[in-house]
Each structure stands twice: as structure tokens, then as C-alpha cells.
Coordinates of N, CA, C and O in Angstrom, one line a residue:
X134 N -62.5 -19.0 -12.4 CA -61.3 -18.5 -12.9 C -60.2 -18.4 -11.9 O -59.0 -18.7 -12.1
X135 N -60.8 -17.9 -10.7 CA -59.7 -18.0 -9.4 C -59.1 -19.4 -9.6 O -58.0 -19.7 -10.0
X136 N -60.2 -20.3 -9.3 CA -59.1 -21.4 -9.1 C -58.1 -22.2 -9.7 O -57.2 -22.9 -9.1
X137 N -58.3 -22.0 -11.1 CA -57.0 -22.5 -12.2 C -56.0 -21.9 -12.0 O -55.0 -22.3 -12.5
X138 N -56.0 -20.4 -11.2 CA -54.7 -19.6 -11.1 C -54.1 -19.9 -9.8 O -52.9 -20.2 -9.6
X139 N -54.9 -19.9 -9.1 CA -54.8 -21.1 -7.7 C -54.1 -21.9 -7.5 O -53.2 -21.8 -6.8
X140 N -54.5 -23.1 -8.3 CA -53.7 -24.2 -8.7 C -52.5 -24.3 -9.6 O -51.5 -25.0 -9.7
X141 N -52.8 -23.2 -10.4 CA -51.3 -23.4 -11.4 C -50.2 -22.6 -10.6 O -49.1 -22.8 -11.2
X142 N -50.0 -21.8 -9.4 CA -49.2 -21.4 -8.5 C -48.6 -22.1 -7.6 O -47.5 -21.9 -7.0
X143 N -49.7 -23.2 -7.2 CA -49.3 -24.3 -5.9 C -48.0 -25.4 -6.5 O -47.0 -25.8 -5.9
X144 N -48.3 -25.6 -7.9 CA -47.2 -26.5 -9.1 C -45.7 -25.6 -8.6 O -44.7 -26.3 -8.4
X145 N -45.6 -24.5 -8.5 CA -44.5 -24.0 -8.9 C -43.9 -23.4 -7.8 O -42.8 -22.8 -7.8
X146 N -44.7 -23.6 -6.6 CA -44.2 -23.0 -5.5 C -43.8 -24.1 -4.1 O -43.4 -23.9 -3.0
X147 N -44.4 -25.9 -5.0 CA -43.8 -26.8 -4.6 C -42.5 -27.3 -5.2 O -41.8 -28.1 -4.7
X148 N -42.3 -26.6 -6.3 CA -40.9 -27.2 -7.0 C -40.3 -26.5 -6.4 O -39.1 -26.8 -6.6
X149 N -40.4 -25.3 -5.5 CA -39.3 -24.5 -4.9 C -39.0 -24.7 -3.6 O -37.9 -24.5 -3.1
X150 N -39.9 -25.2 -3.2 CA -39.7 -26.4 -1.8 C -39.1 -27.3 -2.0 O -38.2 -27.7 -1.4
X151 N -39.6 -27.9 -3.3 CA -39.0 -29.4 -3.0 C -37.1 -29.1 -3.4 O -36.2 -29.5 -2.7
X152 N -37.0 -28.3 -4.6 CA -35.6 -27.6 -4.7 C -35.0 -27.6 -3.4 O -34.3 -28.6 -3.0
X153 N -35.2 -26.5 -2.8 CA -34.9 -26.1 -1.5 C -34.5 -26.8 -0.3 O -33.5 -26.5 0.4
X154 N -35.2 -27.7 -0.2 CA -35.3 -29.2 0.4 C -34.0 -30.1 -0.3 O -33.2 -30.7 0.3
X155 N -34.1 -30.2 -1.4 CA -32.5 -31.2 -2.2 C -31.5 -30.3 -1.8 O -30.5 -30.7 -1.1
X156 N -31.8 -28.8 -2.2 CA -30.2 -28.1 -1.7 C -29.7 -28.4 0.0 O -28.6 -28.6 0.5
X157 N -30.9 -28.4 0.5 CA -30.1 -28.7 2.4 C -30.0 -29.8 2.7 O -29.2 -29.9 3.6
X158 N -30.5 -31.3 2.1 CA -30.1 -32.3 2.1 C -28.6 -32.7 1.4 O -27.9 -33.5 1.9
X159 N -28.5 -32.0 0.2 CA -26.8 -31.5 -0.4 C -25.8 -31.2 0.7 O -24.8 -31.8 1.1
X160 N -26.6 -29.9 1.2 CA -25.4 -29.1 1.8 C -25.1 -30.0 3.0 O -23.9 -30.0 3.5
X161 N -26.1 -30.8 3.7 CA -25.5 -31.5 4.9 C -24.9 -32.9 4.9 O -24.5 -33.5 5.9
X162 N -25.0 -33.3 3.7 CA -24.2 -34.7 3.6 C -23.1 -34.6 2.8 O -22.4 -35.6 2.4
X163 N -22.6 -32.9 2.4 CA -21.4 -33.0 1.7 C -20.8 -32.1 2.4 O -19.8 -31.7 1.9
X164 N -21.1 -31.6 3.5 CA -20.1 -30.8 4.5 C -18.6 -31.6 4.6 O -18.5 -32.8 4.9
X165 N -17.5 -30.5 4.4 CA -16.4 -31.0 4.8 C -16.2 -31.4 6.1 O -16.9 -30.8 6.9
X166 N -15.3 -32.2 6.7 CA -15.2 -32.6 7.8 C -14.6 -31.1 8.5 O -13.9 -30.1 8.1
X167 N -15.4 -31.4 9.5 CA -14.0 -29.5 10.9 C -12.8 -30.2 10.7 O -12.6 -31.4 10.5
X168 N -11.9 -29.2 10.6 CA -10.8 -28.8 10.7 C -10.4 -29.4 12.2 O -10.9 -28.8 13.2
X169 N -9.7 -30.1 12.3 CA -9.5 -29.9 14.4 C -8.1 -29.8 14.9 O -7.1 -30.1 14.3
X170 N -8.2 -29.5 15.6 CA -6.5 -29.1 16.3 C -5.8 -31.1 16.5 O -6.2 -32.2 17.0
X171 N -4.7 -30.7 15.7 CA -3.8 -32.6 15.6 C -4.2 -32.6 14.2 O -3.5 -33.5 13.6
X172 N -5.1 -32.0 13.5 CA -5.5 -32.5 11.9 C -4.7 -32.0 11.5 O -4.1 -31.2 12.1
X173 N -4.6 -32.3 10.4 CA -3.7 -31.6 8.6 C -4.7 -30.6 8.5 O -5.9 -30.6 8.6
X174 N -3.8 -29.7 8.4 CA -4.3 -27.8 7.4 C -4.5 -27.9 6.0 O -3.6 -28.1 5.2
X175 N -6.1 -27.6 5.7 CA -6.7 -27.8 4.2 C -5.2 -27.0 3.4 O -4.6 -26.2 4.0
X176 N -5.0 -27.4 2.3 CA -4.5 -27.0 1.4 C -5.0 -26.1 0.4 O -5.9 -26.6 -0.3
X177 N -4.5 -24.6 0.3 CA -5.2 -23.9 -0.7 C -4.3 -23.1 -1.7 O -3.3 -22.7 -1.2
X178 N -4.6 -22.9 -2.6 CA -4.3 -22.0 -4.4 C -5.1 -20.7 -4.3 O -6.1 -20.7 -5.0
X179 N -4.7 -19.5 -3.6 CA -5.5 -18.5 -4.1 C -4.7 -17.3 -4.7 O -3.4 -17.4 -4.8
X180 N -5.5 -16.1 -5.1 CA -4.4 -15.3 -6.2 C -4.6 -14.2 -4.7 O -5.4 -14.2 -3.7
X181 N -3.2 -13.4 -5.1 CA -3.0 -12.6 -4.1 C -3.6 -11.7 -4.1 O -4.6 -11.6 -4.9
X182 N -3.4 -10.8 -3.4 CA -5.1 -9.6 -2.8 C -4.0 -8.5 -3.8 O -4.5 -7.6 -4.4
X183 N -2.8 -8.6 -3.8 CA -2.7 -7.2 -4.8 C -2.0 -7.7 -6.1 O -1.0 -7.2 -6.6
X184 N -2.7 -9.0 -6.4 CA -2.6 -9.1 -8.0 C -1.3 -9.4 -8.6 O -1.1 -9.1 -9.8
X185 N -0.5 -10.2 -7.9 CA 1.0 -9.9 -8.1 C 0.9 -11.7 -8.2 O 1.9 -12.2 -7.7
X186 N 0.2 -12.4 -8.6 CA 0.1 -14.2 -9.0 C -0.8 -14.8 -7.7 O -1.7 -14.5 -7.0
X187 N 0.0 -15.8 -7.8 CA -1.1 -16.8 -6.8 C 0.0 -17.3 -5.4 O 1.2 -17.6 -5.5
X188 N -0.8 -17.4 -4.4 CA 0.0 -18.9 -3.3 C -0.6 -19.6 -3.0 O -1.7 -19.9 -2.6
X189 N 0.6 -20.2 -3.2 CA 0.1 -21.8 -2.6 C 0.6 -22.1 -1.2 O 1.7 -22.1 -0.7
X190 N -0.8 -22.6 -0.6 CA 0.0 -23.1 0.7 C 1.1 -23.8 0.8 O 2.1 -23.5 1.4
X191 N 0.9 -25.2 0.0 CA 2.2 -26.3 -0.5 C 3.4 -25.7 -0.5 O 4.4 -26.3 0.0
X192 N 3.5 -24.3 -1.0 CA 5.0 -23.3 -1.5 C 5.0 -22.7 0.2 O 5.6 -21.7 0.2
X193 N 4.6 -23.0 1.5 CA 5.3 -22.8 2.6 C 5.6 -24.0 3.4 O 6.0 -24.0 4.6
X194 N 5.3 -25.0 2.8 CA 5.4 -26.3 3.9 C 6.9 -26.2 4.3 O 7.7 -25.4 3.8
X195 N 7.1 -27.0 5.3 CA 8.4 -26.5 6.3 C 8.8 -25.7 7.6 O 9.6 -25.7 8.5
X196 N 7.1 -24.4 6.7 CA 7.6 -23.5 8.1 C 6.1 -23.4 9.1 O 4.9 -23.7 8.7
X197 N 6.3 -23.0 10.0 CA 5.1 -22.4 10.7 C 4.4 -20.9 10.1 O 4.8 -19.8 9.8
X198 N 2.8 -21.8 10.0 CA 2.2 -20.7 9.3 C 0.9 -20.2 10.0 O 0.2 -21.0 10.5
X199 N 0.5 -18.8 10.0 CA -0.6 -18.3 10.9 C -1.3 -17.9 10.1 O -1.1 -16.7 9.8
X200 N -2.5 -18.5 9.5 CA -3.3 -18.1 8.5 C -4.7 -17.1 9.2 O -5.3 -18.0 9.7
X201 N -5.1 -16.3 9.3 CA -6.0 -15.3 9.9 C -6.7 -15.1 8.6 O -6.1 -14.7 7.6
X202 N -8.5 -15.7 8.7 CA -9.3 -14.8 7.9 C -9.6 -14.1 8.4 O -9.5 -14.2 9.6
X203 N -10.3 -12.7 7.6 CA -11.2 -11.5 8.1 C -11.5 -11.1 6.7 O -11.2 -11.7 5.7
X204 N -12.2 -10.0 6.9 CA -12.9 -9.1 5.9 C -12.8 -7.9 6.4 O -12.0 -7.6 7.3
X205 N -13.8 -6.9 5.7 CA -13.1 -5.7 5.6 C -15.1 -4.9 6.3 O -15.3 -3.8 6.9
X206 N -15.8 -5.6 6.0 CA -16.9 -5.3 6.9 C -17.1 -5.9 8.1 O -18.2 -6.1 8.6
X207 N -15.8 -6.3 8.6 CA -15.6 -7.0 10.2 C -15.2 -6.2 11.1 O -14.1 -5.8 11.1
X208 N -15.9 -5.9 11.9 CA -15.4 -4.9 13.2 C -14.6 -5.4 13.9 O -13.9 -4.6 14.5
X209 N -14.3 -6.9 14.2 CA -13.3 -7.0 14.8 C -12.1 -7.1 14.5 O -11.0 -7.1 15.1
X210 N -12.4 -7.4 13.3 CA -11.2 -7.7 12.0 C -10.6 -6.4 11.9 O -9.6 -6.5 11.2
X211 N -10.8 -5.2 12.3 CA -10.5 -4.0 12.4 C -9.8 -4.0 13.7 O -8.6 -3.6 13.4
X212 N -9.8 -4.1 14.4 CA -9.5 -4.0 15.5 C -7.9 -5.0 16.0 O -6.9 -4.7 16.6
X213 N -8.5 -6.3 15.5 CA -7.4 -7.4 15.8 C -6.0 -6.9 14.7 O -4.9 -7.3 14.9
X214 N -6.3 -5.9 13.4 CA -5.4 -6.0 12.6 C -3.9 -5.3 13.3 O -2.9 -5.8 12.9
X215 N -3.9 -4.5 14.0 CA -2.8 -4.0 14.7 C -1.9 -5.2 15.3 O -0.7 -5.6 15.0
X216 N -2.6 -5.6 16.0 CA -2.0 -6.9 17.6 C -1.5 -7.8 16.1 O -0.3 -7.8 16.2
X217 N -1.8 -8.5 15.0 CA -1.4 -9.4 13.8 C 0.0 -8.6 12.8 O 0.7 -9.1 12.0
X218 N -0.1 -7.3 13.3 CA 0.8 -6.8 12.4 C 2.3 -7.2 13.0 O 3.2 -7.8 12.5
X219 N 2.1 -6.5 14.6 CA 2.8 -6.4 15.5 C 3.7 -8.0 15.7 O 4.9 -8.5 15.8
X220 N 2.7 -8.4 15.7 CA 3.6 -10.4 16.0 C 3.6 -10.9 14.8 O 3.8 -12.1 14.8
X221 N 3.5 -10.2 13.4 CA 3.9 -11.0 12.2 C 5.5 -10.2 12.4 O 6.4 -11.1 12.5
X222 N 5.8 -9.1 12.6 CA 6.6 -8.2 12.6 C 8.0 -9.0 13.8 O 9.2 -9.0 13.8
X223 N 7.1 -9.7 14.6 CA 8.4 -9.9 15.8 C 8.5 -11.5 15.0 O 9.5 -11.7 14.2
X224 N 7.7 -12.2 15.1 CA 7.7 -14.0 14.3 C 8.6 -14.2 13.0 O 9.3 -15.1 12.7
X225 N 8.3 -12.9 12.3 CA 8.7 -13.4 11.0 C 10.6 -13.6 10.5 O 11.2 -14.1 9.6
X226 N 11.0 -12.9 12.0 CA 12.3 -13.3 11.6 C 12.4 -15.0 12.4 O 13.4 -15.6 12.2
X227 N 11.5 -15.6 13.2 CA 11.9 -17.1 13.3 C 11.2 -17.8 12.5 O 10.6 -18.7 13.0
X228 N 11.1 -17.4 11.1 CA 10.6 -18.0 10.3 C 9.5 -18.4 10.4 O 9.4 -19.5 9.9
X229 N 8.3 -17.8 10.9 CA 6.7 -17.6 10.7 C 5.9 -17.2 10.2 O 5.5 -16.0 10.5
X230 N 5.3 -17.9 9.2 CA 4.8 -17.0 7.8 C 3.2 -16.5 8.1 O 2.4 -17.3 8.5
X231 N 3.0 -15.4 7.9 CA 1.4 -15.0 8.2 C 1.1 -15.1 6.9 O 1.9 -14.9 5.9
X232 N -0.6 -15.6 6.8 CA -1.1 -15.0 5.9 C -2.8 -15.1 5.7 O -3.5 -16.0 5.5
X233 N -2.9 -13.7 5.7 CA -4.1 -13.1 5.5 C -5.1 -13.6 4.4 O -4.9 -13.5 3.2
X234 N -6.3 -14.0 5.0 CA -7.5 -14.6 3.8 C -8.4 -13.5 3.8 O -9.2 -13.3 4.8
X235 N -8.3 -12.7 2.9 CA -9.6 -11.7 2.7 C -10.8 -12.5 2.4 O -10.8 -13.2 1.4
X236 N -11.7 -12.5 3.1 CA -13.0 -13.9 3.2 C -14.5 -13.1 2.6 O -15.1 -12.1 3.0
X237 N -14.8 -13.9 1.6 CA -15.8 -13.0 0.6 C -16.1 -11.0 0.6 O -16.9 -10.3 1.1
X238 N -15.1 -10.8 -0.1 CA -15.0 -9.4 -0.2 C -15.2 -8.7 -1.3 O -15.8 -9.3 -2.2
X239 N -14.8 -7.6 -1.5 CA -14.3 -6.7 -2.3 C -13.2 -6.6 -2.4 O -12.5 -6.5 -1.4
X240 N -12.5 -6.7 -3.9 CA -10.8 -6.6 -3.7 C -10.7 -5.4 -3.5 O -9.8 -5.3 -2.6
X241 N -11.0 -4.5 -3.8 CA -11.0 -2.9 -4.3 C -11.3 -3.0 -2.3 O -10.2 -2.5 -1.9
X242 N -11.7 -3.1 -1.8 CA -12.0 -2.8 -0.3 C -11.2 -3.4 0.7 O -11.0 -3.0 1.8
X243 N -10.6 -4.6 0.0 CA -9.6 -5.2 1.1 C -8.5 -4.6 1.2 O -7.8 -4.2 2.2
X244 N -8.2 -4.3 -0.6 CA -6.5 -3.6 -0.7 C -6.7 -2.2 0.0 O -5.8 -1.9 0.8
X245 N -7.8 -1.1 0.1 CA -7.9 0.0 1.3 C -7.9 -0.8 2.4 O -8.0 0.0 3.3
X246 N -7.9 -1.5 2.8 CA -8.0 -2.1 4.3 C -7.0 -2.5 4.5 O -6.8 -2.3 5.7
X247 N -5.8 -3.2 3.9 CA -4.7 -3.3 3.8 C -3.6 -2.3 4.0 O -2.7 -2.4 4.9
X248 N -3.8 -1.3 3.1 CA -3.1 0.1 3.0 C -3.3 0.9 4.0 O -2.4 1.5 4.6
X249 N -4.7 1.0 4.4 CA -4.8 1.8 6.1 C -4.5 1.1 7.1 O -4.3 1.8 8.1
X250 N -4.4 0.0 7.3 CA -3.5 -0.2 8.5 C -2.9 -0.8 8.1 O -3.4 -2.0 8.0
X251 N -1.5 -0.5 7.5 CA -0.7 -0.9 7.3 C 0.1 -2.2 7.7 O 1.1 -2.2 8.4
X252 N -0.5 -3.4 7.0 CA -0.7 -4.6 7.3 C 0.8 -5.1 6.0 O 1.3 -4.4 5.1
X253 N 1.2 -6.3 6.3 CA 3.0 -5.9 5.3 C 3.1 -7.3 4.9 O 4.0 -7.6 4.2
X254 N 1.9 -8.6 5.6 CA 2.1 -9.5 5.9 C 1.2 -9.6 4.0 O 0.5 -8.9 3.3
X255 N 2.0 -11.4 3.6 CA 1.3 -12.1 2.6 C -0.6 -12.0 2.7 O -1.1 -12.2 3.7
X256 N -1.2 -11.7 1.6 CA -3.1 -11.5 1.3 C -3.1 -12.2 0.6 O -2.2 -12.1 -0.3
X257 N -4.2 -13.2 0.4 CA -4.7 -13.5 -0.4 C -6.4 -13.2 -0.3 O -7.0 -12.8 0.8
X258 N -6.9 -13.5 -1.9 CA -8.5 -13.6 -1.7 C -9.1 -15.0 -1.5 O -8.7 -15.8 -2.3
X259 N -9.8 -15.4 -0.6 CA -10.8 -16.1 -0.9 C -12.2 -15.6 -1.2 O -13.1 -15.7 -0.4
X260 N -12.3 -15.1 -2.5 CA -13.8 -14.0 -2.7 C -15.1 -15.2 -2.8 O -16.3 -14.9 -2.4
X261 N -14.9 -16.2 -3.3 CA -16.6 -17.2 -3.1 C -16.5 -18.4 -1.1 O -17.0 -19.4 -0.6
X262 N -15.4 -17.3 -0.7 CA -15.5 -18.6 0.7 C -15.6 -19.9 0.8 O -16.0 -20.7 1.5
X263 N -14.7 -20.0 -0.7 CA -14.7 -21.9 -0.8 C -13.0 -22.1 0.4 O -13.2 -22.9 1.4
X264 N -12.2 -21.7 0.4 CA -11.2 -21.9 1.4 C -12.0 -22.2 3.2 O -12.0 -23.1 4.0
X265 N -12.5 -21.1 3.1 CA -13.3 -20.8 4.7 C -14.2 -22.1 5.0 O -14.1 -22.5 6.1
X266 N -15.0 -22.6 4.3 CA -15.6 -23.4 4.3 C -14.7 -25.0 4.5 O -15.0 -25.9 5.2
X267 N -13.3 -25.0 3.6 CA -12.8 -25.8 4.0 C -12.1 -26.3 5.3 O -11.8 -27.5 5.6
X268 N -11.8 -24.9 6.1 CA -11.5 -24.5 7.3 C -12.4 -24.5 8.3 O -12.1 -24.6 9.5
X269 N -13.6 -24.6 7.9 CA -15.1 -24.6 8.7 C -15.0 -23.4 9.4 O -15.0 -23.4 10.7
X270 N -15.1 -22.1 8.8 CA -15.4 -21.3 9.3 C -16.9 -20.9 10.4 O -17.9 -21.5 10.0
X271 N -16.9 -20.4 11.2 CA -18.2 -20.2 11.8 C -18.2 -18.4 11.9 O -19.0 -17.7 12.5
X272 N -17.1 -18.1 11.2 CA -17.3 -16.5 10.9 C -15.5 -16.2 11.2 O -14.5 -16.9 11.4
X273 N -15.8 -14.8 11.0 CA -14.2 -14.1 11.0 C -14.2 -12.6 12.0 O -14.9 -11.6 12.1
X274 N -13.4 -12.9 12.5 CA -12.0 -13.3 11.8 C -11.6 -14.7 12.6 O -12.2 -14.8 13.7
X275 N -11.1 -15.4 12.3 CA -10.5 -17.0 12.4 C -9.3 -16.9 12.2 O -9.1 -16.3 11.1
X276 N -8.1 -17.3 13.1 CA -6.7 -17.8 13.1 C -6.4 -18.7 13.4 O -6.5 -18.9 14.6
X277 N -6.0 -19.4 12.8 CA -5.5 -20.9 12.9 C -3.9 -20.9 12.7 O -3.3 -20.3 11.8
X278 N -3.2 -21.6 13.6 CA -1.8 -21.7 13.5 C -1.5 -23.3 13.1 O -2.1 -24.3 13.6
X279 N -0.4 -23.5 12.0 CA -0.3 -24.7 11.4 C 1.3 -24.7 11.5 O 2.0 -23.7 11.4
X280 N 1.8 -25.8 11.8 CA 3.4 -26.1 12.0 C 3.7 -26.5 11.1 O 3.0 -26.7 10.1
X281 N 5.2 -27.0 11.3 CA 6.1 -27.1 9.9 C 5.6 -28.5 9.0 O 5.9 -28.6 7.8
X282 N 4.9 -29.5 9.6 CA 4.3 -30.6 9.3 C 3.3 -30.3 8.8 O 3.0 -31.0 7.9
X283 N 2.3 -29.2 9.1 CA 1.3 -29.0 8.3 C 0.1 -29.6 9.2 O -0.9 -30.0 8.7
X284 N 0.2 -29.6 10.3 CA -0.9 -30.1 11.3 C -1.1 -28.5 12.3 O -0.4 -27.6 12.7
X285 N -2.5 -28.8 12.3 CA -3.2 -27.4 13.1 C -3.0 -27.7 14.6 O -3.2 -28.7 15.3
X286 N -2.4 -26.4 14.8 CA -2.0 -26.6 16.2 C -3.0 -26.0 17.3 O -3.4 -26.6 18.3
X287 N -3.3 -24.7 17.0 CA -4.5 -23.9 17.6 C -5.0 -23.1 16.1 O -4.6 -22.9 15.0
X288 N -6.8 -23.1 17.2 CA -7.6 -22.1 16.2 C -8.5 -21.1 17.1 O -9.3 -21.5 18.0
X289 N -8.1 -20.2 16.8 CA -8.8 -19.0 17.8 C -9.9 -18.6 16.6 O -9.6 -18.6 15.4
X290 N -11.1 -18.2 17.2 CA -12.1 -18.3 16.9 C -12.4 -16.5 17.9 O -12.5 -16.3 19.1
X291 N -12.4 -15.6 16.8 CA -12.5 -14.5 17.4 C -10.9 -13.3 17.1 O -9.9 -13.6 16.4
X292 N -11.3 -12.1 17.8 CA -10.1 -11.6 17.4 C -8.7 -12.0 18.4 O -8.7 -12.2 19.6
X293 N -7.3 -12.2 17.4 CA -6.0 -11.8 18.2 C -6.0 -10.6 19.2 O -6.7 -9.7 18.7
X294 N -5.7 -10.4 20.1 CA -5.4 -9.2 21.1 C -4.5 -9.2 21.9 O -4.4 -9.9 22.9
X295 N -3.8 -8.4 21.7 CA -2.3 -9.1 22.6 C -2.4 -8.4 24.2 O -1.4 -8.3 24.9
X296 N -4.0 -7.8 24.8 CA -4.3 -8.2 26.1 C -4.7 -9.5 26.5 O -4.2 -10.1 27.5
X297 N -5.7 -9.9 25.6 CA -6.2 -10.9 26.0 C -6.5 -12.6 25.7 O -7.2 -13.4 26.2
X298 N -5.8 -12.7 24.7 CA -5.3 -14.1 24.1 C -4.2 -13.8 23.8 O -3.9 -14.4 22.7
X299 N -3.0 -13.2 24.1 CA -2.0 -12.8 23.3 C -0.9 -14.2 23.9 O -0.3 -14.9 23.1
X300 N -0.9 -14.3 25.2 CA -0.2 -15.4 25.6 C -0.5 -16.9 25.0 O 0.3 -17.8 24.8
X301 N -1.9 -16.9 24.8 CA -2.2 -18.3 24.4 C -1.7 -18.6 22.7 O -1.4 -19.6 22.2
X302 N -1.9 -17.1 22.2 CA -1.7 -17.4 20.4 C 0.0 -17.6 21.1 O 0.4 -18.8 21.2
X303 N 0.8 -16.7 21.4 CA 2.6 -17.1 21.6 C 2.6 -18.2 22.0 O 3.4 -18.8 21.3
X304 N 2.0 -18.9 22.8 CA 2.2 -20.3 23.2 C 2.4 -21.8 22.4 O 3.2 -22.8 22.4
X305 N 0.8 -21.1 21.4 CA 0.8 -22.2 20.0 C 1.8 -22.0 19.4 O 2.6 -23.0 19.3
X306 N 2.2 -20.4 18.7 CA 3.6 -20.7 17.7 C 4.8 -20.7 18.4 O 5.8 -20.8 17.8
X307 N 4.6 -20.7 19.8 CA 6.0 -21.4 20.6 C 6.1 -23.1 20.0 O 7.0 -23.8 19.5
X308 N 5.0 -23.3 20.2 CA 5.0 -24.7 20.6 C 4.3 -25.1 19.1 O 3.6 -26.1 19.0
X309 N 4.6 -24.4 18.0 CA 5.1 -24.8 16.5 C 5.9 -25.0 16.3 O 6.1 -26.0 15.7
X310 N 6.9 -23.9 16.5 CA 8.0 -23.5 16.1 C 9.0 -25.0 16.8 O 10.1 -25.3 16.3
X311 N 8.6 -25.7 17.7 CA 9.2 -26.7 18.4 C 9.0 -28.3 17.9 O 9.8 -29.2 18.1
X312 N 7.7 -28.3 17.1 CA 7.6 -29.4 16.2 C 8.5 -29.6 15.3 O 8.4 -30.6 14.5

């Protein structure tokens, strides 16, 4: 009696391997290409973090744009949000558009994260991390700076700090703002 139960478990615990096995063979021959600094900036449609319609990236071409993901269970995404407020605040009168990807969240937790530090810049959601993925995220928070052409200029991989990358992020949207 053991062994027919035996065997009728081995049936169904190889279809989950073999499953398992097509999904990672999927996921690695349909990976989007990285993003790389000199490339075109993926194009995205998402709805805004406080419900007020959608943006499109398309609807900023022309200007220099500083797209920063994070989330709202990111410690450093907490921390970098100050130093992002501060230089959307000085940028945005030479025409530098920020804008914030809340990256698989909670809307209900980003908009408090928003509101407590008082963040003033464009949100959107990316809640299933299909944008991030197109971006090739390797985590957040991620800023990527894109010029008026729409080609990536830098991508800082970690938090903004305006001790300690602060000169190199000014340098990229210097040297966007000049494209």
C-alpha cells in the first residue's frame, strides 16, 4: 500500500520541477536587455501614487528627468528621501523633472511616506515591478538621470546623499541639462 502512494507523489512532484525548470529557462531568455548609461530610457504609463490619473514618461520628453525608485520598506529610501527633496527643490526651476517610482508597495504606505517627509516631487506606482524590471533593477532605491533626448546619462545604484555622491548626481544633471 506504501508504495502506490509512493509513486503517485513522485508523478506530481516531477511536474513541479519540471514547471519550475520552464519558468527559469522563460525568465532567462526573456530578460530585458540592462539599461546602460548612452541607452534610451525605457518608456513608462503609470497611474500616480495619489490617484489624480496617469504619466507618461513620453508627456516629459524635452526635459531632463531624474527618475528615483524606492519603496516604503527601504531603509535607505528613507534616508536618501531628504537629499532628493532638497535638489528637486533647487533643479526644478532649470527645468528638471523628478520623479518618484514607488517600487512594489502599498499605495496606502507610500502616500504616508510621501506625506511624512514631505516629498512635493511627481509619484507614481509601479505596484507589480514591471517598470523596475524594465530598468533592470538590482534593488532600490535606484536613480537614473535621463536628458532631454531621452538617453541615460547616470545610474546610481544606492542612496542620493548630498555628502557623498552629491557632486557626482550634480555633475550628471549638469551635464544633462547641456545635451
Amino acid at each position: 500500500m506504501a508504495r502506490p502512494l509512493k509513486l503517485g507523489a513522485q508523478g506530481p512532484a516531477v511536474a513541479v520541477v519540471a514547471g519550475l525548470f520552464a519558468l527559469l529557462i522563460w525568465k532567462v531568455t526573456h530578460h530585458p536587455k540592462p539599461v546602460k548609461v548612452g541607452g534610451t530610457a525605457p518608456a513608462f504609463d503609470l497611474q500616480r501614487l495619489n490617484g489624480s490619473g496617469r504619466l507618461a514618461f513620453a508627456s516629459l520628453s524635452g526635459r531632463v528627468r531624474v527618475v528615483n525608485f524606492w519603496a516604503t520598506w527601504c531603509g535607505p529610501c528613507k534616508s536618501e528621501s531628504p537629499a532628493l527633496q532638497r535638489l528637486w527643490e533647487q533643479y526644478r526651476t532649470r527645468g528638471v523633472v523628478f520623479v518618484g517610482v514607488d517600487y512594489n508597495d502599498v499605495a496606502s504606505d507610500a502616500r504616508r511616506f510621501v506625506r511624512k517627509h514631505g516629498l512635493t516631487y511627481p509619484m507614481v506606482r509601479d505596484r507589480d515591478g514591471s517598470v523596475g524590471t524594465l530598468y533592470d533593477l538590482t534593488g532600490v532605491p535606484e536613480t537614473f538621470v535621463v536628458d532631454r533626448q531621452g538617453r541615460l546619462v547616470a545610474h546610481f545604484a544606492g542612496p542620493i546623499d548630498l555628502r557623498d555622491n552629491d557632486r557626482f548626481f550634480r555633475r550628471a544633471v549638469d551635464r544633462a541639462l547641456q545635451s
